């Protein structure tokens, strides 16, 4: 049995943001934090006070997280980015709304006293007995993950303890967000205060010149003094922030799942398998029809993702998609609307291409996307949007005219389009065989239903998925398809959009319709018409690539399910025994994460020279910003054959790169048994740890590890038990009276389904009862 919390995040848009630049606008972006740990950075939307992001993320979290926060900042190239405001949502709010949170939320000012993070370790006890006046003893042990208030990336914390009119202060621990005090403070216990008596423990950052900065506050009532208490307390704000600075539209949904052992899901997966297999005997798959009829617009994408992954794991995704093709064709009378709606068939095919075709997409689009990002040419075809100042000078003392810019833009776009079409035509040799087989089925089904003398409908059916739902969206937003680590700037975004429009026109196979809507695209008409002809030839070749006699294509790249692979350049600093010799700088390596090892080489194609076995990795965590002057450094702590500890520190250029690597490594090591529960976020230098100032190298650590926070990626291994659990959750909402059960065969099939669902419901109820019993016994043990 496994427990997991999943948070779906969609950062939609903002409005009425304040002006931060001298141009009268702003360049806003968002940072998403889970309990003050930054995990996501969105695109920067240039020169706007009403940005639209539309970015979606799925984050797997430990069940003990508390808050998700969204910070809106204005990007500045010459100075520090300006903070606009934030939205914070607690776990309690998300839990209270299982259907999700969707709406506009006001940004609030970021008050330094509101930005509280970290925990403090206190031991509280009452001393004395009999006639001797009793004393309250508060021992302040340590704190962790305090806010960074100084320019050096740390703080100088001290504690102020108040009770019954008396105040004591601890010593100041310099340059540490993980201080250890081990100091005790005693007060005369006032028995008359009852519940009104409060022990107040405040943490402050000491400053020599300016006023001290507030770091957090904990209060404990009198009734908790009756017995000794030792616990980590989370800090709370000094006061609440006020004011609004525009709004942010967010969509959030928290889902907590208990995944049962595989044996419990076997009946439902078998029923699904029979449903897609029964159509081979001429019987309609009632189970799939049931799911198709019961999915709403809001749940359709998620249900499609779950079904595609489950059938991929069962080896039946081709048969499943074929069933959906037939269902969709039965409901379609007008060929121009075929697969254009967001039906279960369309969403499932879209999910399938993203899971099965991402490696293919990267090889197909990678070179042209990189070329556009590197050249950063100004491209514009719409006369109403041409900016002459962007063009510069074509010759000495002569500025280019509008027609010059449009002509040059047309030539550039034709060059990009020609390179892309050439890449598409050559891609049949490495397109995954499974994708070719699915397109072959689609091609034949459409041909049977709509025998078209011009042979257009069956081609458009393929291009509606390949071009309109896969290639074109990846061109417009390469970061969302992991083609680039960062979003494009305004100029590059416009070039990508125009290229995507051309690809969409080719995919629609209708040049005239495009030119009538956007006449300024007419300069690409001949290139688009040639592209339509080439695309038809490509599709003909693609849908026939399944023939067994085509031996060369049989050896093409295949779909890799259930593997965890990631690679890219990192700047590494390798150390032994957690020691950090400052003479060795970061060096650039090409790092490859495979199923069993993490390996390094000097270049992408050179021989791997350094290896770390994944089972030996004990923790993958961030490094304090003050250690290297950057917040984007991670450390990989591993045990070696000699018994010593090794530590690789990797530097990445952005917070997104960092968190993708953290996520991939944590998932790859999720089954390791010797993981660490705490670690040092600092470095060992000058005979002590920079984070908590401890002198022992073998000190276990001053901060807790965060193994549970991961981002969902396209290359994640398939988890059939989780997918079956999610499908079960969807089917639980199905009611008997939602269907016209006039067919006895359908009634029998659904009766079997409801019996399986009842068995799963009983299994979950048994798990919940066992959990409640454990919690009750634990509570009784604590009382005694």
XYZ file of C-alpha atoms in Angstrom:
784
model
C 0.000 0.000 0.000
C 1.341 3.442 -0.956
C 0.129 6.919 -0.088
C 0.720 9.909 -2.336
C -0.523 13.482 -2.621
C -0.743 14.989 -6.091
C -1.268 18.699 -6.729
C -2.488 19.835 -10.144
C -1.490 23.438 -10.828
C -2.570 25.667 -13.703
C -1.314 29.244 -13.680
C -3.788 30.830 -16.075
C -3.343 34.612 -16.207
C -3.012 37.875 -14.301
C -4.710 41.250 -14.505
C -4.338 44.812 -13.241
C -0.699 44.327 -12.243
C 1.205 47.467 -11.192
C 3.640 49.284 -13.471
C 7.254 48.445 -12.593
C 9.227 49.641 -15.650
C 9.860 53.106 -17.048
C 8.087 51.994 -20.242
C 4.778 52.091 -18.346
C 4.458 48.309 -18.218
C 5.957 45.224 -16.554
C 7.574 41.902 -17.515
C 5.840 39.513 -15.081
C 6.614 35.892 -14.270
C 5.592 33.534 -11.447
C 7.554 31.487 -8.931
C 5.687 28.602 -7.249
C 6.849 27.529 -3.792
C 5.872 24.541 -1.685
C 6.512 25.443 1.961
C 8.956 28.161 0.871
C 10.874 25.854 -1.503
C 10.817 27.156 -5.091
C 9.868 24.365 -7.507
C 8.529 26.127 -10.637
C 9.281 29.272 -12.622
C 6.898 30.266 -15.412
C 7.639 32.140 -18.607
C 8.232 35.884 -18.549
C 5.435 37.664 -20.419
C 6.990 40.831 -21.796
C 5.518 44.331 -21.687
C 2.084 43.651 -20.212
C 0.026 44.262 -17.090
C -2.403 41.435 -17.983
C -0.151 38.428 -18.690
C -1.456 35.079 -19.929
C 0.607 32.006 -18.997
C -1.663 28.973 -19.335
C 1.035 26.718 -17.856
C 0.095 23.397 -16.234
C 2.108 21.314 -13.779
C 1.583 18.159 -11.748
C 3.555 17.953 -8.498
C 3.847 14.886 -6.271
C 4.147 15.912 -2.633
C 4.655 14.370 0.795
C 1.401 14.364 2.791
C 2.829 16.753 5.404
C 3.211 19.853 3.185
C 1.441 22.977 4.468
C 1.253 25.772 1.901
C 1.575 26.435 -1.817
C 2.482 30.035 -2.709
C 2.570 31.930 -6.010
C 4.945 34.906 -6.223
C 4.609 37.354 -9.116
C 7.810 39.216 -10.035
C 8.870 41.701 -12.685
C 11.985 40.637 -14.592
C 14.745 43.234 -14.945
C 17.835 42.658 -17.046
C 20.027 45.269 -15.320
C 18.874 45.180 -11.688
C 17.302 42.842 -9.165
C 13.825 41.582 -10.159
C 10.989 43.530 -8.514
C 8.546 41.599 -6.341
C 4.936 42.476 -7.208
C 2.941 40.328 -4.779
C 1.883 36.820 -3.851
C -1.015 34.427 -3.337
C -0.773 31.734 -0.622
C -3.139 28.776 -0.273
C -2.998 26.353 2.639
C -3.412 22.594 2.414
C -6.563 22.888 4.545
C -8.225 25.072 1.890
C -7.320 22.630 -0.881
C -8.467 19.620 1.158
C -11.820 21.278 1.902
C -12.499 21.607 -1.862
C -11.879 18.186 -3.462
C -13.366 19.445 -6.722
C -10.566 22.001 -6.870
C -10.014 25.743 -6.539
C -10.621 27.791 -9.688
C -10.844 31.568 -9.811
C -9.259 34.984 -9.471
C -7.245 35.609 -6.316
C -5.959 38.992 -5.192
C -2.224 39.471 -4.867
C -1.096 40.754 -1.487
C 1.927 42.805 -0.577
C 4.948 40.871 0.600
C 5.602 42.142 4.097
C 9.011 41.068 5.477
C 7.279 40.101 8.729
C 4.843 37.906 6.790
C 7.562 35.941 4.994
C 8.131 33.444 7.775
C 9.640 30.028 7.206
C 11.415 27.323 9.148
C 10.976 25.493 12.451
C 12.365 25.774 15.974
C 13.144 22.897 18.339
C 12.011 23.566 21.924
C 11.964 21.517 25.127
C 9.508 22.816 27.738
C 9.233 21.422 31.253
C 8.094 22.390 34.763
C 10.656 22.067 37.577
C 10.007 21.755 41.296
C 7.513 19.936 43.515
C 5.777 20.230 46.861
C 6.099 23.548 48.715
C 8.875 24.835 46.491
C 7.564 27.320 43.880
C 7.610 25.619 40.533
C 9.577 27.004 37.621
C 8.961 26.919 33.917
C 12.056 25.849 31.974
C 12.255 26.556 28.238
C 15.267 25.026 26.494
C 15.894 26.456 23.023
C 17.786 23.745 21.157
C 18.032 24.659 17.470
C 16.183 25.943 14.389
C 16.220 25.017 10.719
C 15.383 26.523 7.350
C 15.027 30.096 8.625
C 14.505 32.920 6.142
C 17.576 34.535 4.559
C 17.580 38.212 5.570
C 21.154 39.297 4.859
C 22.906 39.949 1.560
C 25.274 37.039 2.165
C 22.394 34.570 1.745
C 22.031 33.784 5.449
C 20.899 35.378 8.729
C 22.301 36.114 12.211
C 19.512 34.620 14.349
C 18.880 34.998 18.057
C 15.886 34.039 20.228
C 13.765 36.261 22.469
C 11.759 34.334 25.113
C 8.902 36.042 27.029
C 6.732 34.812 29.880
C 4.764 36.537 32.639
C 6.349 39.927 32.049
C 9.955 38.746 31.840
C 12.126 38.577 28.705
C 15.392 36.762 27.974
C 17.538 36.726 24.826
C 19.896 34.071 23.536
C 23.284 34.561 21.949
C 23.505 35.478 18.260
C 24.592 32.733 15.849
C 26.333 34.461 12.933
C 25.690 33.592 9.271
C 23.394 30.621 9.681
C 19.839 29.628 8.788
C 20.335 26.438 10.832
C 21.462 27.773 14.253
C 22.046 25.662 17.338
C 21.771 27.417 20.714
C 21.217 24.734 23.400
C 20.338 27.463 25.933
C 17.867 27.237 28.828
C 15.666 29.991 30.307
C 13.762 29.712 33.588
C 10.657 31.644 34.736
C 8.526 31.594 37.873
C 5.465 29.546 36.921
C 2.231 31.455 37.541
C -0.366 28.796 38.392
C -3.192 31.382 38.323
C -2.865 32.207 34.629
C -4.445 28.891 33.495
C -5.101 28.954 29.767
C -4.399 32.685 29.425
C -0.715 32.339 30.247
C 1.481 32.275 27.172
C 5.123 31.458 26.610
C 6.299 33.456 23.599
C 9.406 32.465 21.631
C 10.442 34.862 18.854
C 13.326 34.466 16.426
C 15.043 37.580 15.057
C 17.865 38.331 12.667
C 20.402 40.580 14.376
C 21.646 43.608 12.426
C 24.421 45.949 13.523
C 23.204 49.113 11.767
C 19.549 48.696 10.736
C 16.648 47.321 12.796
C 16.482 43.613 13.503
C 14.438 41.495 11.070
C 11.606 39.318 12.322
C 12.031 35.590 11.479
C 9.105 33.910 13.247
C 7.140 33.445 16.447
C 5.829 30.499 18.501
C 3.416 30.733 21.460
C 2.622 27.918 23.914
C -0.324 28.054 26.359
C -0.104 27.295 30.088
C -2.028 24.040 29.852
C 0.779 22.496 27.790
C 3.266 23.030 30.650
C 1.789 20.264 32.817
C 4.046 17.626 31.261
C 7.435 17.780 29.614
C 7.161 18.678 25.964
C 9.857 18.416 23.291
C 8.817 19.189 19.742
C 9.640 21.078 16.543
C 7.396 24.143 16.256
C 6.705 25.851 12.951
C 7.088 29.638 13.028
C 4.152 31.985 12.441
C 3.960 35.556 11.112
C 4.219 38.605 13.332
C 1.402 40.360 11.468
C -0.628 39.842 8.343
C 0.174 41.580 5.081
C -2.310 44.077 3.659
C -3.109 45.566 0.294
C -3.887 44.208 -3.167
C -1.764 44.508 -6.291
C -3.801 43.003 -9.093
C -5.088 39.454 -9.367
C -3.938 36.017 -10.407
C -6.226 33.396 -11.905
C -5.313 29.916 -10.681
C -6.685 26.398 -10.992
C -5.591 23.994 -8.236
C -6.689 20.537 -7.204
C -5.192 18.370 -4.475
C -5.701 14.627 -4.659
C -4.653 12.179 -1.948
C -4.539 8.577 -3.132
C -4.087 5.286 -1.310
C -2.786 2.799 -3.884
C -3.577 -0.808 -2.968
C -1.440 -3.845 -3.906
C -1.641 -4.942 -7.547
C -3.886 -7.933 -6.839
C -6.796 -5.633 -5.943
C -6.741 -3.955 -9.369
C -6.435 -7.129 -11.437
C -10.228 -7.531 -11.989
C -10.697 -3.978 -13.276
C -7.674 -4.173 -15.607
C -8.904 -7.525 -16.918
C -12.344 -6.046 -17.583
C -10.748 -3.143 -19.460
C -8.619 -5.539 -21.502
C -11.665 -7.623 -22.405
C -13.536 -4.489 -23.461
C -11.000 -3.550 -26.111
C -10.486 -7.147 -27.116
C -14.173 -8.004 -27.509
C -14.589 -5.741 -30.538
C -12.471 -8.215 -32.510
C -15.402 -10.647 -32.203
C -17.962 -8.083 -33.295
C -19.244 -7.240 -29.785
C -19.267 -3.593 -28.755
C -17.016 -2.768 -25.797
C -19.623 -1.567 -23.273
C -17.029 -0.660 -20.665
C -15.235 1.819 -22.934
C -18.567 3.265 -24.068
C -19.495 3.726 -20.412
C -16.306 5.688 -19.717
C -16.780 7.734 -22.912
C -20.333 8.693 -21.897
C -19.475 9.603 -18.305
C -16.400 11.803 -18.767
C -17.050 15.513 -18.440
C -15.118 18.265 -20.174
C -13.233 18.934 -16.927
C -12.189 15.315 -16.331
C -11.709 14.127 -19.914
C -8.007 14.937 -20.235
C -7.140 13.237 -16.949
C -9.223 10.130 -17.733
C -7.612 9.931 -21.186
C -4.119 10.115 -19.646
C -4.945 7.346 -17.159
C -6.439 5.043 -19.796
C -3.593 5.515 -22.273
C -0.954 4.737 -19.645
C -2.865 1.736 -18.330
C -3.314 0.233 -21.827
C 0.324 0.953 -22.660
C 1.256 -1.129 -19.629
C -1.102 -3.886 -20.792
C 0.229 -3.782 -24.372
C -3.240 -2.911 -25.711
C -3.061 0.802 -26.455
C -3.420 0.218 -30.216
C -6.638 -1.750 -29.685
C -7.952 0.832 -27.193
C -7.419 3.737 -29.595
C -9.016 1.767 -32.429
C -12.167 1.345 -30.312
C -12.273 5.108 -29.724
C -11.761 5.770 -33.459
C -14.804 3.626 -34.267
C -16.909 5.277 -31.561
C -15.984 8.749 -32.836
C -16.650 7.888 -36.473
C -20.095 6.528 -35.588
C -21.005 9.886 -34.035
C -19.580 12.022 -36.892
C -21.623 12.877 -39.996
C -19.619 15.836 -41.279
C -15.998 14.962 -42.235
C -14.816 18.543 -41.679
C -15.530 18.186 -37.937
C -13.831 14.798 -37.535
C -11.583 14.702 -34.415
C -11.810 18.495 -34.073
C -13.695 18.426 -30.738
C -12.159 17.630 -27.359
C -13.701 14.155 -27.242
C -12.248 11.204 -25.336
C -10.827 9.904 -28.632
C -9.066 13.219 -29.369
C -7.737 13.605 -25.836
C -6.562 9.978 -25.691
C -4.729 10.273 -29.000
C -3.145 13.520 -27.819
C -1.977 11.817 -24.604
C -0.683 8.825 -26.540
C 1.481 10.999 -28.790
C 2.959 12.819 -25.786
C 3.817 9.567 -23.998
C 4.932 7.507 -26.994
C 6.311 10.199 -29.278
C 8.312 12.671 -27.195
C 11.695 11.221 -28.186
C 10.551 11.328 -31.809
C 9.380 14.934 -31.388
C 12.707 16.015 -29.862
C 14.677 14.509 -32.733
C 12.271 16.019 -35.263
C 12.022 19.586 -33.913
C 15.180 19.977 -31.844
C 17.481 21.347 -34.591
C 15.007 23.896 -36.022
C 13.900 25.118 -32.568
C 17.523 25.569 -31.489
C 18.301 27.454 -34.706
C 15.424 29.906 -34.157
C 16.427 30.513 -30.520
C 20.066 31.081 -31.428
C 19.482 33.372 -34.438
C 16.851 35.572 -32.696
C 15.883 37.157 -35.999
C 13.114 39.728 -36.195
C 10.279 38.146 -38.201
C 6.910 39.767 -38.951
C 4.471 39.384 -41.854
C 1.511 41.381 -40.544
C 1.922 45.018 -41.728
C -0.052 46.282 -38.709
C 2.568 44.802 -36.352
C 5.803 45.693 -38.146
C 8.167 47.759 -35.994
C 10.762 49.559 -38.069
C 13.018 50.229 -35.101
C 13.521 46.480 -34.647
C 14.989 46.069 -38.108
C 18.015 48.298 -37.801
C 19.753 49.474 -40.991
C 19.929 47.617 -44.256
C 22.673 49.855 -45.538
C 24.663 52.892 -44.520
C 22.401 55.625 -43.076
C 19.269 53.931 -44.460
C 16.506 52.425 -42.388
C 14.598 49.489 -43.817
C 11.080 50.000 -45.099
C 8.033 47.961 -44.167
C 8.180 46.006 -47.425
C 11.875 45.231 -46.840
C 11.087 43.761 -43.420
C 8.171 41.670 -44.711
C 10.263 40.378 -47.635
C 13.135 39.376 -45.345
C 10.696 37.818 -42.875
C 9.075 35.816 -45.674
C 12.471 34.506 -46.800
C 13.405 33.534 -43.223
C 10.104 31.764 -42.589
C 10.360 29.884 -45.879
C 13.852 28.797 -44.856
C 12.616 27.588 -41.452
C 9.601 25.868 -43.021
C 11.736 24.154 -45.662
C 14.132 22.810 -43.001
C 11.216 21.596 -40.897
C 9.470 19.843 -43.801
C 12.724 18.150 -44.791
C 13.066 16.918 -41.207
C 9.461 15.632 -41.235
C 9.952 13.786 -44.535
C 13.065 12.058 -43.182
C 11.420 11.157 -39.857
C 9.505 8.124 -41.152
C 12.663 6.079 -40.666
C 12.782 6.714 -36.901
C 9.128 7.266 -35.988
C 8.186 4.695 -33.281
C 6.594 1.628 -34.802
C 3.631 1.804 -32.421
C 2.769 5.333 -33.601
C 2.928 4.182 -37.245
C 0.567 1.312 -36.477
C -1.938 3.582 -34.720
C -1.913 6.063 -37.623
C -2.363 3.135 -40.039
C -5.510 2.081 -38.137
C -6.838 5.628 -38.116
C -6.134 6.031 -41.840
C -8.043 2.847 -42.724
C -11.010 3.555 -40.415
C -11.525 7.025 -41.912
C -11.144 5.696 -45.449
C -13.864 3.115 -44.780
C -16.246 5.678 -43.280
C -15.581 8.556 -45.688
C -14.472 7.217 -49.096
C -13.170 10.469 -50.524
C -12.351 10.627 -54.235
C -9.815 13.372 -53.538
C -8.201 11.331 -50.729
C -8.220 14.354 -48.361
C -10.241 13.250 -45.332
C -8.011 10.325 -44.355
C -4.915 12.547 -44.633
C -6.506 15.337 -42.587
C -7.481 12.804 -39.900
C -3.776 11.993 -39.441
C -2.548 15.591 -39.684
C -5.194 16.805 -37.213
C -3.274 14.866 -34.555
C 0.265 14.937 -35.881
C 0.393 18.606 -36.907
C -2.414 20.416 -35.093
C -2.205 18.678 -31.696
C 1.450 17.636 -31.524
C 3.989 19.373 -33.765
C 2.379 22.834 -33.910
C 1.812 23.227 -30.116
C 5.419 22.091 -29.524
C 6.672 24.797 -31.908
C 4.622 27.484 -30.162
C 5.648 26.432 -26.625
C 8.896 24.430 -26.813
C 9.474 24.620 -23.041
C 6.185 22.848 -22.297
C 7.389 19.959 -24.485
C 10.873 20.004 -22.877
C 12.523 21.160 -26.106
C 14.047 24.162 -24.301
C 14.791 24.821 -20.655
C 13.507 28.403 -20.837
C 10.630 30.134 -22.579
C 11.268 32.257 -25.642
C 11.540 36.043 -25.508
C 8.971 38.216 -27.288
C 10.807 38.279 -30.644
C 11.456 34.529 -30.761
C 7.889 33.794 -29.626
C 6.507 35.695 -32.614
C 8.751 33.756 -35.016
C 7.627 30.460 -33.480
C 3.980 31.485 -33.691
C 4.221 32.353 -37.404
C 5.992 29.063 -38.134
C 3.315 27.176 -36.163
C 0.605 28.936 -38.187
C 2.246 27.745 -41.396
C 2.399 24.174 -40.062
C -1.277 24.366 -39.052
C -2.211 25.522 -42.539
C -0.298 22.608 -44.068
C -1.994 20.251 -41.603
C -5.442 21.582 -42.578
C -4.469 21.114 -46.252
C -6.372 24.254 -47.222
C -4.227 27.151 -48.399
C -7.100 29.395 -49.470
C -8.872 29.314 -46.081
C -5.757 30.546 -44.313
C -5.062 33.347 -46.771
C -8.669 34.552 -46.613
C -8.501 34.890 -42.812
C -4.967 36.321 -42.702
C -4.170 37.822 -46.122
C -0.637 38.723 -45.057
C 0.190 34.965 -45.060
C -0.161 34.914 -48.873
C 3.596 35.378 -49.306
C 4.013 31.811 -47.950
C 1.330 30.333 -50.202
C 3.661 28.573 -52.644
C 5.791 27.123 -49.786
C 2.652 25.947 -47.988
C 1.218 24.349 -51.147
C 4.478 22.494 -51.709
C 4.421 21.458 -48.042
C 0.917 19.978 -48.432
C 2.117 17.803 -51.306
C 5.185 16.686 -49.343
C 3.085 15.971 -46.241
C 0.744 13.706 -48.232
C 3.748 11.727 -49.439
C 5.058 11.505 -45.868
C 1.730 10.235 -44.477
C 1.472 7.623 -47.233
C 4.922 6.397 -46.279
C 4.222 6.620 -42.533
C 1.009 4.578 -42.536
C 2.703 1.845 -44.590
C 5.726 1.599 -42.307
C 4.107 -1.290 -40.437
C 4.706 -3.717 -43.326
C 6.884 -6.618 -42.038
C 9.032 -6.733 -45.171
C 10.341 -3.247 -44.448
C 13.300 -4.489 -42.398
C 15.078 -1.152 -42.117
C 12.067 0.523 -40.537
C 11.512 -2.426 -38.195
C 14.766 -1.493 -36.432
C 13.676 2.108 -35.791
C 13.530 3.705 -32.370
C 10.947 1.928 -30.221
C 8.774 3.145 -27.389
C 10.560 2.847 -24.052
C 7.991 2.359 -21.302
C 8.938 2.149 -17.661
C 12.420 3.672 -17.946
C 13.742 6.760 -16.255
C 16.240 8.562 -18.443
C 17.506 12.125 -18.414
C 20.624 13.739 -19.803
C 22.205 17.134 -20.257
C 25.138 19.373 -19.332
C 25.776 20.196 -15.665
C 28.571 22.037 -13.905
C 29.877 19.581 -11.298
C 32.043 19.857 -8.204
C 33.093 16.385 -6.971
C 34.138 15.930 -3.311
C 34.946 13.035 -0.984
C 33.922 12.546 2.635
C 31.631 15.606 2.417
C 34.716 17.805 2.237
C 34.781 20.922 0.073
C 38.284 21.912 -1.081
C 37.702 25.384 -2.485
C 40.634 25.145 -4.921
C 38.653 22.958 -7.355
C 36.112 24.876 -9.488
C 32.940 23.587 -11.113
C 33.651 21.722 -14.335
C 31.262 21.096 -17.203
C 30.156 17.470 -17.699
C 27.548 15.736 -19.821
C 25.457 13.799 -17.290
C 23.272 10.804 -18.127
C 20.706 9.326 -15.759
C 19.837 5.776 -16.790
C 17.910 3.011 -15.073
C 20.762 1.929 -12.760
C 23.501 4.577 -12.851
C 24.331 8.241 -13.020
C 27.303 8.698 -15.366
C 29.476 11.621 -16.473
C 31.585 12.435 -19.512
C 33.349 15.513 -20.879
C 31.170 15.702 -24.002
C 27.904 14.188 -25.150
C 29.559 11.556 -27.325
C 32.730 10.795 -25.366
C 33.193 7.717 -23.212
C 31.623 7.783 -19.745
C 34.381 7.971 -17.157
C 32.575 8.470 -13.842
C 29.700 6.441 -12.455
C 27.427 6.507 -9.395
C 25.236 3.499 -8.738
C 21.683 4.713 -8.042
C 21.083 2.299 -5.113
C 24.027 3.970 -3.309
C 22.497 7.459 -3.476
C 21.275 8.462 -0.025
C 19.971 11.980 -0.644
C 19.480 14.530 -3.428
C 18.986 18.025 -2.005
C 19.617 21.726 -2.610
C 22.669 23.647 -1.387
C 22.406 26.949 0.493
C 22.676 30.022 -1.705
C 25.484 31.572 0.328
C 27.845 28.635 -0.369
C 28.361 29.412 -4.061
C 26.424 32.640 -4.582
C 23.607 30.809 -6.391
C 20.354 29.186 -5.296
C 20.507 26.702 -8.200
C 23.005 24.184 -6.789
C 22.117 20.624 -5.801
C 24.110 17.929 -3.998
C 24.072 14.184 -4.560
C 25.167 12.341 -1.399
C 26.145 8.702 -1.888
C 27.842 5.933 0.046
C 30.972 4.361 -1.428
C 32.472 0.875 -1.228
C 35.103 2.132 1.214
C 32.373 3.187 3.652
C 33.054 6.899 3.124
C 30.513 9.406 1.873
C 30.851 10.997 -1.546
C 29.165 14.226 -2.541
C 28.731 15.672 -6.042
C 27.492 19.230 -6.270
C 25.849 20.263 -9.527
C 25.249 23.842 -10.654
C 22.392 24.612 -13.067
C 21.476 27.836 -14.774
C 17.792 28.107 -13.720
C 15.413 26.987 -10.984
C 13.466 24.906 -13.531
C 16.588 22.991 -14.613
C 17.464 22.387 -10.973
C 14.049 21.056 -10.030
C 13.762 18.813 -13.094
C 17.072 17.153 -12.142
C 16.103 16.937 -8.458
C 12.797 15.385 -9.447
C 14.313 12.855 -11.868
C 16.984 11.729 -9.394
C 14.525 11.434 -6.502
C 12.170 9.299 -8.584
C 15.047 7.108 -9.780
C 16.076 6.523 -6.144
C 12.558 6.226 -4.711
C 13.060 2.558 -3.780
C 16.437 3.030 -2.073
C 16.439 1.646 1.456
C 19.359 3.581 2.986
C 18.121 7.129 2.393
C 19.031 9.880 4.842
C 16.384 11.583 6.988
C 18.470 14.739 7.488
C 21.386 16.425 5.747
C 23.577 19.532 5.712
C 22.433 22.169 3.184
C 25.802 23.922 3.590
C 29.410 22.881 2.896
C 32.189 21.715 5.201
C 34.789 24.480 5.179
C 37.316 25.789 7.710
C 36.718 22.790 10.018
C 32.980 23.338 10.393
C 29.674 23.147 8.540
C 28.684 26.509 7.065
C 24.984 25.892 7.762
C 24.903 24.999 11.498
C 28.573 25.621 12.465
C 29.015 22.075 13.785
C 32.649 20.911 13.751
C 32.131 17.167 13.300
C 32.179 16.044 9.666
C 30.057 13.033 10.611
C 27.311 15.185 12.151
C 24.016 13.718 10.805
C 22.648 17.023 9.511
C 20.605 20.044 10.534
C 17.747 20.000 7.984
C 15.262 17.312 6.971
C 15.449 15.756 3.504
C 12.660 16.271 0.974
C 12.515 12.980 -0.939
C 8.790 13.318 -1.625
C 8.656 16.478 -3.800
C 8.792 15.548 -7.504
C 7.461 16.927 -10.799
C 5.577 14.748 -13.249
C 7.513 14.286 -16.503
C 6.745 12.658 -19.833
C 9.489 10.079 -19.325
C 8.239 8.891 -15.910
C 7.909 5.103 -15.587
C 4.417 3.691 -16.012
C 2.613 2.981 -12.738
C -0.238 0.584 -13.620
C -1.539 0.351 -10.037
C -1.882 4.115 -9.746
C -3.596 4.390 -13.156
C -6.046 1.635 -12.169
C -6.722 3.434 -8.871
C -7.463 6.705 -10.696
C -9.808 4.975 -13.153
C -11.538 3.345 -10.179
C -12.027 6.788 -8.609
C -13.607 8.035 -11.822
C -15.933 5.027 -12.115
C -17.048 5.433 -8.492
C -18.917 8.560 -9.580
C -20.949 6.569 -12.126
C -24.570 6.067 -11.079
C -26.831 3.250 -12.318
C -29.612 5.637 -13.294
C -27.358 7.589 -15.678
C -27.783 4.970 -18.410
C -30.502 3.414 -20.492
C -29.914 -0.223 -19.542
C -32.299 -1.862 -21.996
C -29.710 -4.262 -23.394
C -29.523 -7.306 -21.099
C -25.954 -7.993 -22.236
C -24.977 -4.455 -21.249
C -26.759 -4.852 -17.906
C -24.777 -8.027 -17.203
C -21.512 -6.304 -18.122
C -22.224 -3.331 -15.880
C -23.276 -5.585 -13.014
C -19.853 -7.177 -13.181
C -18.303 -3.711 -13.193
C -20.235 -2.537 -10.142
C -19.307 -5.742 -8.303
C -15.615 -5.052 -8.967
C -16.006 -1.449 -7.794
C -17.698 -2.632 -4.587
C -14.801 -4.998 -3.870
C -12.308 -2.140 -4.322
C -14.437 0.089 -2.115
C -14.410 -2.558 0.626
C -10.622 -2.934 0.325
C -10.145 0.830 0.739
C -12.520 0.872 3.698
C -10.479 -1.889 5.362
C -7.271 0.092 4.835
C -8.848 3.232 6.319
C -10.112 1.298 9.336
C -6.663 -0.186 9.886
C -5.135 3.305 9.676
C -7.633 4.676 12.200
C -6.875 1.789 14.543
C -3.124 2.450 14.297
C -3.622 6.151 15.022
C -5.844 5.344 18.000
C -3.288 2.936 19.472
C -0.519 5.483 18.935
C -2.574 8.133 20.727
C -3.158 5.792 23.693
C 0.564 5.006 23.886
C 1.409 8.717 23.941
C -1.106 9.311 26.752
C 0.408 6.582 28.927
